[in-house]
Short mmCIF file of C-alpha atoms in Angstrom, two decimals:
data_model
loop_
_atom_site.label_atom_id
_atom_site.label_comp_id
_atom_site.label_asym_id
_atom_site.label_seq_id
_atom_site.Cartn_x
_atom_site.Cartn_y
_atom_site.Cartn_z
CA MET A 1 199.41 -22.38 184.39
CA ASP A 2 201.45 -21.78 181.25
CA LEU A 3 200.42 -20.82 177.75
CA ASN A 4 200.06 -24.44 176.76
CA ASP A 5 197.49 -25.07 179.49
CA LEU A 6 195.59 -21.97 178.47
CA ASN A 7 195.45 -23.13 174.88
CA LYS A 8 194.22 -26.56 175.89
CA ASN A 9 191.52 -25.04 178.08
CA ASN A 10 190.48 -22.73 175.30
CA LEU A 11 190.19 -25.64 172.88
CA LYS A 12 188.10 -27.59 175.37
CA GLN A 13 185.73 -24.69 175.84
CA LYS A 14 185.36 -24.20 172.10
CA LYS A 15 184.63 -27.88 171.67
CA ASN A 16 182.01 -27.80 174.43
CA HIS A 17 180.45 -24.75 172.88
CA GLN A 18 180.26 -26.48 169.51
CA VAL A 19 178.64 -29.54 171.08
CA LEU A 20 176.03 -27.31 172.72
CA LYS A 21 175.32 -25.59 169.43
CA ASP A 22 174.94 -28.93 167.65
CA LEU A 23 172.58 -30.15 170.37
CA LYS A 24 170.42 -27.05 170.05
CA ILE A 25 170.21 -27.49 166.28
CA ASN A 26 169.36 -31.17 166.70
CA ASN A 27 166.60 -30.28 169.15
CA LEU A 28 165.16 -27.78 166.71
CA ILE A 29 165.16 -30.37 163.93
CA ILE A 30 163.42 -32.89 166.19
CA ILE A 31 160.77 -30.33 167.18
CA PHE A 32 160.26 -29.44 163.54
CA LEU A 33 159.88 -33.10 162.56
CA ASP A 34 157.43 -33.66 165.40
CA LEU A 35 155.38 -30.72 164.21
CA THR A 36 155.26 -31.89 160.61
CA GLN A 37 154.29 -35.34 161.83
CA TYR A 38 151.51 -33.83 163.92
CA ILE A 39 150.27 -31.70 161.04
CA ASN A 40 150.29 -34.67 158.66
CA ASN A 41 148.29 -36.76 161.11
CA ASN A 42 145.50 -34.22 161.39
#
């Protein structure tokens, strides 16, 4: 495993981490929208 491989792996991990963060934020937005919908309906 040379430096190039390490860099590629590092980039992959960062990308995966970013995707996870985006998913979490999306989930929060969806929950928030659901809640506002629920509140508006009652």
